[in-house]
Amino acid sequence: MARGTSKGKAAKTSATKAKKQQAKQKMMDAPNSFVGRRISKKFSGDVYSGSVSKFVTKHSLWGIKYDDGDAEEMDWNDLSAAMELYDGSQQNNKTEKKGSVREATPSPEQDEKPADDSVTAADDDVAVAKQKKSSAKRATNVNDVPVVAAPRCKNIRLAVKKIVVDIPKKEAKEKRDLEAVKASEPPPKANSTKLLDPSQRKFGKTTQPISVDASLFERNPCRITGGITHHPSAYPNYHKGKGSFGFLIQRLSDRNYAMRALCSDGYGAEYNTYKKEKVDYISVVWYPPSNLNDHAANATIVDGCHLDLIDPNDGKTYLTGPNINSAIVNASEPVECVFLNGAQSNAGSSLSADDIASAIRKCSDSLLCLSLTECKLNTAVIDGLSSCSKLRGLILENCQLFGDGDDRPTDAKLAAVLRSCPDLQWCFVKSSIFGNQCWNVLATDACPNLEVLWVDAPLHTDDRVETIRGDHNIIRLALNRRSDKIKLCMINPDEKNESRYVIGGAKKTDRLNGRARTKEEKKVNLHHHRGGPYLNTV
């Protein structure tokens, strides 16, 4: 008996190893075949599920989009473990469901202990007697057709719970809850809303506490047509604080208003970071002296980075070109700030690059700050930026490059924006289009007022990863000649969110050349196809 059990375990182990080997071979031959595959991963003891969204050839990594809106990248070891965890959970669910069916239809011979809320055997006898009596009574009222009670199996105890939902009452309660949220007071600010003396301006990382304002967007409904205000609990992970989807949008919103505070009101720029357990990325939290709570009715701001514009069911945006254009054209004052979250990673999001270009052109004479997160970019968008001569703040993050040939955004096009915007103070770009030509411009007298420079544009080759795009000597020259002006400099932040180049720092703080690939990374990279279009998101 023991020998048979050992042989069974050995056969199962052998089959598991063979399955893993097949998956690894598939990974080497066709890494894109895993796109769409479901995965699960544990964070702080909780299991989160998502899907493989893409394979990034140059990174040799798989992009993961979690159901709660978060994202990360995985190497093969992490991906295989995540797929195995998901498959295991699905198998357990099937087993539980199968077990539930057996328990619901036990055999007459089964003997089970009654649960606290179950019907006892004595009660069951009474119930069957009443059922027979009721059946006979009904037979005289329904065309005298007898109703036969189902035979009772021994020791079956079934408890039926009747659930009645009063829909109007439920909707009324939700409306009251929503009104209560809108009427709630915002949390106190750590910073003063008064303008600071220039000597008091603060830049860089702070130790201020991180506060989640779950009701931020419900208190301040979106003014763009098409937005729908939901209770905060409608969005994923509402009760998980910093892990909630609402807080993700709050962080993006606060960053936009931090940019505005610097460019329009003369403040500094402070941030803090936090890291979820067992993840490879750092989350950044900004501390604007005034945010959506203070500017909800500000006619100079078109704020499309708002929770009201996101469908809680699938994450797609309600933003459309006509709605944005209407908000700009019908504004009672010249529009100075445009903040857009295009949610292009979610199916059904229809905001196009041409829509964004059109919106920029409509307010180019007055635009001071532009933030594009998860938006589609083409040459028309970048050319539109070049026409905004008053632009002081720019954020491009997680944007997808569109177009072919001359219609595709390039390093040269973005360099033209830097040359055309002499008042630029805040430049935050996470995209491969920030390269050598952009650095060449910054090595000149262009953008003399630049104070915040955050560039995340890593280059990955067969031998090295996280290399800074561009001529490194030019990059050093561009940064060092601005040492008296730049207050916050972040270049290709590492896994600890530390800059790979520190102005005036020691030799070890110069990591522009990235790091060498490990042997395992090189081995995997050799099997990856290196042709075709590259979806650029960071």
Coordinates of C-alpha atoms in Angstrom, one line a residue:
M1 CA 0.0 0.0 0.0
A2 CA 2.8 2.4 0.9
R3 CA 4.7 1.5 -2.2
G4 CA 1.7 2.2 -4.4
T5 CA 1.2 5.6 -2.7
S6 CA 4.9 6.5 -3.3
K7 CA 4.6 5.5 -7.0
G8 CA 1.5 7.6 -7.4
K9 CA 3.2 10.6 -5.9
A10 CA 6.3 10.1 -8.0
A11 CA 4.2 9.9 -11.1
K12 CA 2.3 13.1 -10.2
T13 CA 5.6 14.9 -9.5
S14 CA 7.0 13.7 -12.8
A15 CA 3.9 14.9 -14.6
T16 CA 4.2 18.3 -12.9
K17 CA 7.8 18.7 -13.9
A18 CA 7.0 17.7 -17.5
K19 CA 4.2 20.3 -17.6
K20 CA 6.5 23.0 -16.3
Q21 CA 9.2 22.1 -18.8
Q22 CA 6.7 22.3 -21.6
A23 CA 5.6 25.7 -20.4
K24 CA 9.2 27.0 -20.2
Q25 CA 9.8 25.7 -23.8
K26 CA 6.7 27.5 -24.9
M27 CA 8.0 30.7 -23.1
M28 CA 11.2 30.5 -25.2
D29 CA 9.5 29.8 -28.5
A30 CA 6.4 32.0 -28.3
P31 CA 6.4 34.4 -25.3
N32 CA 3.5 36.4 -26.8
S33 CA 1.3 33.3 -26.4
F34 CA 0.9 34.0 -22.7
V35 CA -0.9 37.3 -23.4
G36 CA -4.4 37.1 -22.0
R37 CA -3.4 34.3 -19.5
R38 CA -4.9 34.7 -16.1
I39 CA -2.6 34.9 -13.0
S40 CA -2.8 35.3 -9.3
K41 CA -0.3 36.7 -6.8
K42 CA -0.2 37.2 -3.0
F43 CA 0.3 40.7 -1.6
S44 CA 0.4 41.0 2.2
G45 CA -1.4 37.7 2.6
D46 CA -4.2 38.6 0.1
V47 CA -4.5 37.0 -3.3
Y48 CA -5.0 39.4 -6.3
S49 CA -5.8 38.2 -9.8
G50 CA -5.1 39.7 -13.2
S51 CA -4.1 39.0 -16.8
V52 CA -1.0 39.1 -18.9
S53 CA -1.4 42.3 -20.9
K54 CA 1.6 42.2 -23.2
F55 CA 5.1 40.9 -23.7
V56 CA 7.8 43.6 -23.7
T57 CA 10.5 42.3 -26.0
K58 CA 13.3 44.7 -25.0
H59 CA 12.6 44.2 -21.3
S60 CA 12.3 40.4 -21.6
L61 CA 9.3 40.7 -19.2
W62 CA 5.5 40.2 -19.3
G63 CA 3.3 43.1 -18.4
I64 CA 0.6 42.3 -15.8
K65 CA -2.7 44.2 -15.4
Y66 CA -4.4 43.4 -12.2
D67 CA -8.2 43.5 -11.8
D68 CA -8.0 46.3 -9.3
G69 CA -6.1 48.6 -11.8
D70 CA -2.6 48.1 -10.6
A71 CA 0.1 46.9 -13.0
E72 CA 3.6 45.4 -12.9
E73 CA 6.1 43.4 -14.9
M74 CA 7.2 39.8 -14.3
D75 CA 10.1 37.7 -15.4
W76 CA 9.5 34.0 -16.3
N77 CA 10.0 32.7 -12.7
D78 CA 7.4 35.1 -11.3
L79 CA 5.0 34.5 -14.2
S80 CA 5.1 30.7 -13.9
A81 CA 4.5 30.9 -10.2
A82 CA 1.6 33.3 -10.7
M83 CA 0.0 31.1 -13.3
E84 CA 0.4 28.0 -11.0
L85 CA -1.2 29.9 -8.1
Y86 CA -4.2 30.9 -10.3
D87 CA -4.6 27.4 -11.7
G88 CA -4.5 26.0 -8.2
S89 CA -7.1 28.3 -6.9
Q90 CA -9.4 27.5 -9.9
Q91 CA -9.0 23.8 -9.2
N92 CA -9.8 24.3 -5.5
N93 CA -13.0 26.3 -6.5
K94 CA -14.1 23.4 -8.7
T95 CA -13.5 20.9 -5.9
E96 CA -15.5 23.1 -3.5
K97 CA -18.4 23.4 -5.9
K98 CA -18.4 19.7 -6.6
G99 CA -18.4 19.0 -2.9
S100 CA -21.3 21.4 -2.4
V101 CA -23.4 19.4 -4.9
R102 CA -22.7 16.2 -3.1
E103 CA -23.7 17.7 0.2
A104 CA -26.9 19.1 -1.2
T105 CA -28.0 15.6 -2.5
P106 CA -26.7 13.1 0.1
S107 CA -27.6 9.5 0.0
P108 CA -30.1 8.0 2.5
E109 CA -27.3 6.3 4.3
Q110 CA -25.4 9.6 5.0
D111 CA -25.3 10.7 8.6
E112 CA -24.3 14.2 9.3
K113 CA -24.4 16.5 12.4
P114 CA -26.9 19.3 12.2
A115 CA -25.4 22.8 12.0
D116 CA -26.5 25.5 14.5
D117 CA -28.9 27.0 12.0
S118 CA -30.2 23.8 10.4
V119 CA -33.5 22.0 10.9
T120 CA -33.4 19.1 13.3
A121 CA -34.7 15.7 12.5
A122 CA -37.7 16.1 14.8
D123 CA -38.5 19.4 13.1
D124 CA -38.1 17.7 9.7
D125 CA -40.7 15.1 10.6
V126 CA -43.2 17.9 11.5
A127 CA -42.4 19.7 8.3
V128 CA -43.0 16.6 6.2
A129 CA -46.3 16.0 8.0
K130 CA -47.4 19.6 7.3
Q131 CA -46.3 19.2 3.7
K132 CA -48.5 16.1 3.2
K133 CA -51.4 17.9 4.9
S134 CA -50.9 21.0 2.7
S135 CA -50.7 18.8 -0.4
A136 CA -54.0 17.2 0.3
K137 CA -55.6 20.5 0.9
R138 CA -54.3 22.0 -2.3
A139 CA -55.6 19.0 -4.2
T140 CA -59.2 20.1 -3.6
N141 CA -58.4 23.6 -4.9
V142 CA -56.4 22.9 -8.1
N143 CA -58.6 20.8 -10.3
D144 CA -58.4 18.1 -7.7
V145 CA -55.0 17.1 -8.9
P146 CA -53.1 15.6 -5.9
V147 CA -49.8 17.1 -5.1
V148 CA -47.4 14.4 -4.0
A149 CA -44.7 15.3 -1.5
A150 CA -41.2 14.3 -2.4
P151 CA -40.0 11.2 -0.4
R152 CA -37.9 12.2 2.5
C153 CA -34.4 10.7 2.7
K154 CA -33.2 9.8 6.1
N155 CA -31.2 12.5 8.0
I156 CA -31.4 15.2 5.2
R157 CA -31.7 18.6 6.9
L158 CA -32.2 21.6 4.5
A159 CA -32.4 25.2 5.7
V160 CA -33.9 27.5 3.1
K161 CA -33.2 31.2 3.5
K162 CA -35.6 33.6 1.8
I163 CA -33.9 36.9 0.7
V164 CA -36.1 39.8 -0.2
V165 CA -34.5 43.0 -1.6
D166 CA -36.5 46.1 -1.5
I167 CA -35.1 47.8 -4.6
P168 CA -36.5 51.3 -4.1
K169 CA -35.4 51.3 -0.5
K170 CA -31.9 50.1 -1.5
E171 CA -31.6 52.8 -4.1
A172 CA -32.8 55.4 -1.6
K173 CA -30.1 54.3 0.9
E174 CA -27.4 54.5 -1.7
K175 CA -28.5 58.0 -2.6
R176 CA -28.4 59.0 1.1
D177 CA -25.0 57.5 1.5
L178 CA -23.7 59.3 -1.6
E179 CA -25.2 62.6 -0.4
A180 CA -23.5 62.1 3.0
V181 CA -20.2 61.5 1.3
K182 CA -20.5 64.7 -0.8
A183 CA -21.3 66.7 2.3
S184 CA -18.3 65.3 4.3
E185 CA -15.4 67.5 5.1
P186 CA -12.0 67.0 3.5
P187 CA -9.2 65.9 5.7
P188 CA -6.9 68.7 7.1
K189 CA -3.9 69.6 5.0
A190 CA -0.4 69.3 6.3
N191 CA 0.7 72.4 4.3
S192 CA -0.6 75.9 4.3
T193 CA -2.6 77.1 1.4
K194 CA -0.9 80.5 1.6
L195 CA 1.8 81.3 -0.9
L196 CA 5.2 80.6 0.5
D197 CA 8.3 82.8 0.6
P198 CA 10.8 81.5 -2.0
S199 CA 13.2 80.6 0.7
Q200 CA 10.6 78.3 2.3
R201 CA 9.9 76.3 -0.9
K202 CA 10.6 72.6 -0.3
F203 CA 11.5 70.0 -3.0
G204 CA 12.1 66.2 -2.9
K205 CA 11.1 63.4 -0.7
T206 CA 9.3 64.1 2.6
T207 CA 8.4 62.1 5.6
Q208 CA 4.8 63.4 5.8
P209 CA 2.2 60.8 6.5
I210 CA 0.3 59.3 3.5
S211 CA -3.4 60.0 3.8
V212 CA -6.2 58.3 1.8
D213 CA -9.2 60.6 1.1
A214 CA -11.7 58.0 -0.1
S215 CA -14.4 60.6 -0.6
L216 CA -12.3 63.1 -2.5
F217 CA -14.1 62.6 -5.9
E218 CA -17.6 62.2 -4.5
R219 CA -17.3 65.5 -2.6
N220 CA -16.1 67.2 -5.8
P221 CA -18.1 65.8 -8.8
C222 CA -16.5 66.1 -12.2
R223 CA -17.6 69.1 -14.3
I224 CA -16.9 67.4 -17.6
T225 CA -20.1 66.1 -19.3
G226 CA -20.4 62.3 -19.1
G227 CA -19.1 61.7 -15.6
I228 CA -21.1 59.6 -13.2
T229 CA -20.7 59.9 -9.5
H230 CA -20.6 56.5 -7.7
H231 CA -20.1 55.7 -4.0
P232 CA -16.4 55.0 -3.3
S233 CA -17.2 51.4 -2.5
A234 CA -18.2 50.8 -6.1
Y235 CA -14.6 50.7 -7.1
P236 CA -12.1 47.8 -6.5
N237 CA -10.5 47.3 -3.1
Y238 CA -12.3 50.2 -1.5
H239 CA -11.5 48.9 2.0
K240 CA -7.8 48.4 1.3
G241 CA -6.8 52.0 1.8
K242 CA -3.5 52.6 -0.1
G243 CA -4.3 49.5 -2.2
S244 CA -7.6 50.8 -3.5
F245 CA -8.3 51.9 -7.0
G246 CA -9.7 55.2 -5.7
F247 CA -6.3 56.0 -4.1
L248 CA -4.5 55.3 -7.4
I249 CA -6.6 58.0 -9.0
Q250 CA -6.2 60.3 -6.0
R251 CA -2.4 60.0 -6.4
L252 CA -2.5 60.9 -10.1
S253 CA -4.8 63.8 -9.3
D254 CA -2.6 65.1 -6.4
R255 CA 0.4 64.9 -8.7
N256 CA -1.4 67.1 -11.3
Y257 CA -2.3 69.7 -8.7
A258 CA 1.3 69.6 -7.3
M259 CA 2.5 70.6 -10.8
R260 CA -0.1 73.4 -10.9
A261 CA 0.9 74.7 -7.5
L262 CA 4.5 75.0 -8.6
C263 CA 3.8 76.5 -12.1
S264 CA 1.0 78.8 -11.1
D265 CA 1.5 79.6 -7.4
G266 CA 5.2 79.3 -6.9
Y267 CA 5.3 76.4 -4.5
G268 CA 7.9 73.6 -4.3
A269 CA 7.2 69.9 -5.0
E270 CA 7.3 67.2 -2.3
Y271 CA 6.5 63.5 -2.5
N272 CA 6.7 60.4 -0.4
T273 CA 6.7 56.7 -1.5
Y274 CA 5.4 53.4 -0.3
K275 CA 5.8 49.8 -1.5
K276 CA 3.4 46.9 -1.3
E277 CA 4.8 43.7 -0.1
K278 CA 6.2 41.3 -2.8
V279 CA 5.9 43.8 -5.7
D280 CA 8.7 45.2 -7.8
Y281 CA 7.5 48.8 -8.1
I282 CA 7.4 51.9 -5.8
S283 CA 4.2 54.0 -5.6
V284 CA 4.7 57.8 -5.4
V285 CA 2.4 60.1 -3.4
W286 CA 2.5 63.9 -4.0
Y287 CA 1.6 66.7 -1.5
P288 CA 0.0 69.6 -3.3
P289 CA -0.7 72.6 -1.0
S290 CA -4.1 72.8 -2.8
N291 CA -5.9 70.0 -4.6
L292 CA -9.3 69.0 -6.1
N293 CA -10.9 70.0 -2.8
D294 CA -9.9 73.6 -3.4
H295 CA -10.3 73.7 -7.2
A296 CA -13.4 71.7 -8.0
A297 CA -15.1 74.9 -9.3
N298 CA -12.0 76.5 -10.9
A299 CA -13.0 77.4 -14.4
T300 CA -9.4 77.6 -15.6
I301 CA -9.0 73.8 -15.0
V302 CA -10.4 71.0 -17.2
D303 CA -9.9 68.0 -14.9
G304 CA -10.4 64.7 -16.8
C305 CA -8.3 62.7 -14.3
H306 CA -11.3 62.0 -12.1
L307 CA -13.0 58.9 -10.6
D308 CA -16.4 60.0 -12.0
L309 CA -15.0 59.4 -15.5
I310 CA -14.1 55.8 -14.9
D311 CA -16.6 52.9 -15.2
P312 CA -16.3 50.9 -12.0
N313 CA -17.3 47.7 -13.8
D314 CA -14.5 47.5 -16.4
G315 CA -12.2 50.6 -15.8
K316 CA -12.9 52.2 -19.2
T317 CA -13.1 56.0 -19.4
Y318 CA -16.2 58.0 -20.2
L319 CA -14.0 60.7 -21.7
T320 CA -14.6 61.5 -25.3
G321 CA -13.3 64.1 -27.7
P322 CA -16.5 66.1 -27.9
N323 CA -16.9 66.2 -24.1
I324 CA -13.4 67.5 -23.6
N325 CA -13.7 70.1 -26.4
S326 CA -17.0 71.2 -24.9
A327 CA -15.5 71.7 -21.5
I328 CA -12.7 73.9 -23.0
V329 CA -14.9 75.9 -25.4
N330 CA -17.6 76.6 -22.8
A331 CA -15.3 77.4 -19.9
S332 CA -16.1 80.8 -18.4
E333 CA -12.4 81.7 -18.2
P334 CA -9.4 80.9 -20.4
V335 CA -8.3 77.3 -19.7
E336 CA -4.8 77.1 -18.1
C337 CA -4.7 73.4 -17.0
V338 CA -5.8 70.3 -18.7
F339 CA -5.5 66.9 -16.9
L340 CA -6.5 63.8 -18.8
N341 CA -6.5 60.1 -17.8
G342 CA -7.2 58.3 -21.1
A343 CA -7.3 54.8 -19.5
Q344 CA -6.1 53.4 -22.9
S345 CA -5.1 50.1 -21.3
N346 CA -8.8 49.2 -20.8
A347 CA -10.9 48.0 -23.7
G348 CA -13.7 50.3 -24.7
S349 CA -11.8 53.6 -24.0
S350 CA -12.5 55.7 -27.1
L351 CA -10.4 58.8 -26.5
S352 CA -8.1 59.1 -29.5
A353 CA -4.8 61.0 -30.1
D354 CA -6.5 63.3 -32.5
D355 CA -9.2 64.2 -29.9
I356 CA -6.3 65.2 -27.5
A357 CA -4.6 67.2 -30.2
S358 CA -7.8 69.0 -31.0
A359 CA -8.3 69.9 -27.3
I360 CA -4.7 71.2 -27.0
R361 CA -5.1 73.5 -30.0
K362 CA -8.3 75.0 -28.6
C363 CA -6.5 76.3 -25.5
S364 CA -2.9 76.6 -26.8
D365 CA -2.8 80.4 -26.2
S366 CA -3.6 80.1 -22.4
L367 CA -2.4 76.6 -21.5
L368 CA 0.1 76.5 -18.6
C369 CA -0.1 72.8 -17.4
L370 CA -0.9 69.6 -19.3
S371 CA -1.0 66.1 -17.9
L372 CA -1.6 63.1 -20.1
T373 CA -1.8 59.7 -18.3
E374 CA -2.5 56.5 -20.2
C375 CA -3.4 58.5 -23.3
K376 CA -2.7 57.9 -27.0
L377 CA 0.0 60.0 -28.6
N378 CA 0.7 60.8 -32.2
T379 CA 2.7 63.6 -33.9
A380 CA -0.4 65.9 -33.9
V381 CA -0.4 65.8 -30.0
I382 CA 3.4 66.7 -29.8
D383 CA 3.1 69.4 -32.5
G384 CA 0.2 70.8 -30.5
L385 CA 2.4 71.1 -27.5
S386 CA 5.0 73.0 -29.5
S387 CA 2.3 75.7 -30.1
C388 CA 1.8 76.2 -26.4
S389 CA 4.4 79.0 -25.9
K390 CA 3.2 79.6 -22.3
L391 CA 3.5 76.0 -21.2
R392 CA 5.1 75.7 -17.7
G393 CA 4.2 72.1 -16.7
L394 CA 4.2 68.8 -18.7
I395 CA 3.4 65.3 -17.6
L396 CA 3.5 62.3 -20.1
E397 CA 3.0 58.9 -18.3
N398 CA 2.1 55.5 -19.5
C399 CA 1.1 56.9 -22.9
Q400 CA 0.9 54.7 -26.0
L401 CA 2.7 55.8 -29.2
F402 CA 0.5 55.8 -32.3
G403 CA 1.1 56.4 -36.0
D404 CA 3.6 55.3 -38.7
G405 CA 6.3 57.2 -40.3
D406 CA 6.0 61.0 -39.9
D407 CA 2.8 60.5 -37.9
R408 CA 4.6 58.7 -35.0
P409 CA 6.0 60.8 -32.1
T410 CA 9.8 60.9 -31.9
D411 CA 12.6 62.2 -29.8
A412 CA 13.1 65.1 -32.3
K413 CA 9.5 66.1 -32.0
L414 CA 9.6 66.2 -28.2
A415 CA 12.9 68.2 -28.4
A416 CA 11.0 70.8 -30.4
V417 CA 8.6 71.2 -27.6
L418 CA 11.4 71.9 -25.1
R419 CA 12.8 74.5 -27.5
S420 CA 9.3 76.1 -28.0
C421 CA 8.5 76.4 -24.3
P422 CA 10.9 78.8 -22.6
D423 CA 8.9 79.0 -19.4
L424 CA 8.8 75.2 -18.7
Q425 CA 9.3 74.6 -15.0
W426 CA 8.1 71.0 -14.6
C427 CA 8.9 68.2 -17.0
F428 CA 7.8 64.7 -16.0
V429 CA 8.1 62.2 -18.9
K430 CA 7.9 58.4 -18.8
S431 CA 8.4 57.4 -22.4
S432 CA 11.1 56.3 -24.8
I433 CA 10.6 59.4 -26.9
F434 CA 12.7 61.3 -24.4
G435 CA 16.2 60.6 -25.8
N436 CA 19.4 62.1 -27.2
Q437 CA 17.9 65.1 -29.0
C438 CA 15.9 66.1 -25.9
W439 CA 19.1 66.0 -23.8
N440 CA 20.9 68.0 -26.5
V441 CA 18.3 70.7 -26.1
L442 CA 18.7 70.7 -22.3
A443 CA 22.4 71.1 -22.7
T444 CA 21.8 74.5 -24.2
D445 CA 20.1 77.6 -22.7
A446 CA 16.6 76.2 -23.4
C447 CA 14.1 76.0 -20.5
P448 CA 16.1 78.2 -18.2
N449 CA 13.4 78.0 -15.4
L450 CA 13.3 74.2 -15.3
E451 CA 13.1 73.1 -11.6
V452 CA 11.5 69.6 -11.7
L453 CA 12.9 67.1 -14.2
W454 CA 11.7 63.5 -13.9
V455 CA 12.7 61.3 -16.8
D456 CA 12.0 57.6 -16.9
A457 CA 13.1 56.3 -20.3
P458 CA 15.2 53.1 -19.9
L459 CA 17.0 51.4 -22.8
H460 CA 17.5 47.7 -22.7
T461 CA 20.0 45.8 -24.9
D462 CA 21.2 42.3 -25.2
D463 CA 23.9 42.9 -22.6
R464 CA 22.5 45.7 -20.4
V465 CA 19.3 47.0 -18.8
E466 CA 18.1 50.3 -17.4
T467 CA 20.6 52.3 -19.5
I468 CA 19.8 56.0 -20.0
R469 CA 18.9 56.8 -23.6
G470 CA 21.3 59.3 -25.2
D471 CA 24.9 60.4 -25.0
H472 CA 25.8 60.1 -21.4
N473 CA 28.4 62.9 -21.6
I474 CA 25.7 65.2 -23.0
I475 CA 23.3 64.1 -20.2
R476 CA 25.9 64.9 -17.5
L477 CA 26.6 68.3 -19.1
A478 CA 22.9 69.1 -19.4
L479 CA 22.3 68.3 -15.7
N480 CA 25.4 69.7 -14.1
R481 CA 25.1 73.1 -15.9
R482 CA 21.6 73.3 -14.3
S483 CA 22.8 72.4 -10.8
D484 CA 21.8 75.8 -9.3
K485 CA 18.3 75.7 -10.9
I486 CA 17.0 72.1 -10.8
K487 CA 15.5 71.4 -7.4
L488 CA 14.1 67.9 -8.0
C489 CA 15.9 65.6 -10.4
M490 CA 14.9 62.0 -11.0
I491 CA 16.6 60.0 -13.8
N492 CA 15.5 56.5 -14.5
P493 CA 14.4 55.7 -10.9
D494 CA 15.5 52.3 -9.7
E495 CA 13.6 49.8 -7.7
K496 CA 14.0 52.0 -4.6
N497 CA 12.8 55.1 -6.5
E498 CA 16.3 56.6 -6.3
S499 CA 17.7 58.5 -9.3
R500 CA 20.4 56.8 -11.4
Y501 CA 22.2 60.1 -11.6
V502 CA 22.7 62.6 -8.8
I503 CA 23.8 66.1 -9.7
G504 CA 27.1 66.8 -8.0
G505 CA 27.0 63.3 -6.4
A506 CA 29.9 60.8 -5.9
K507 CA 31.0 58.5 -8.7
K508 CA 28.8 55.7 -7.4
T509 CA 25.7 57.8 -7.9
D510 CA 26.4 57.9 -11.6
R511 CA 24.5 54.9 -12.9
L512 CA 23.6 56.1 -16.4
N513 CA 25.0 52.9 -17.9
G514 CA 22.4 50.8 -16.1
R515 CA 23.5 47.3 -15.2
A516 CA 24.6 44.1 -16.9
R517 CA 22.1 41.4 -17.7
T518 CA 22.4 38.3 -15.6
K519 CA 23.2 35.0 -17.3
E520 CA 19.6 33.9 -17.0
E521 CA 18.3 37.1 -18.5
K522 CA 20.6 36.7 -21.4
K523 CA 19.5 33.2 -22.0
V524 CA 15.9 34.1 -22.0
N525 CA 16.5 37.2 -24.2
L526 CA 18.1 35.1 -27.0
H527 CA 14.8 33.3 -27.6
H528 CA 12.8 36.5 -27.9
H529 CA 11.7 37.9 -31.3
R530 CA 13.1 41.4 -31.8
G531 CA 11.1 42.7 -34.7
G532 CA 7.8 44.5 -35.2
P533 CA 6.1 47.4 -33.4
Y534 CA 6.9 48.1 -29.8
L535 CA 4.1 49.2 -27.4
N536 CA 5.8 51.9 -25.4
T537 CA 4.4 52.1 -21.9
V538 CA 6.3 52.6 -18.7

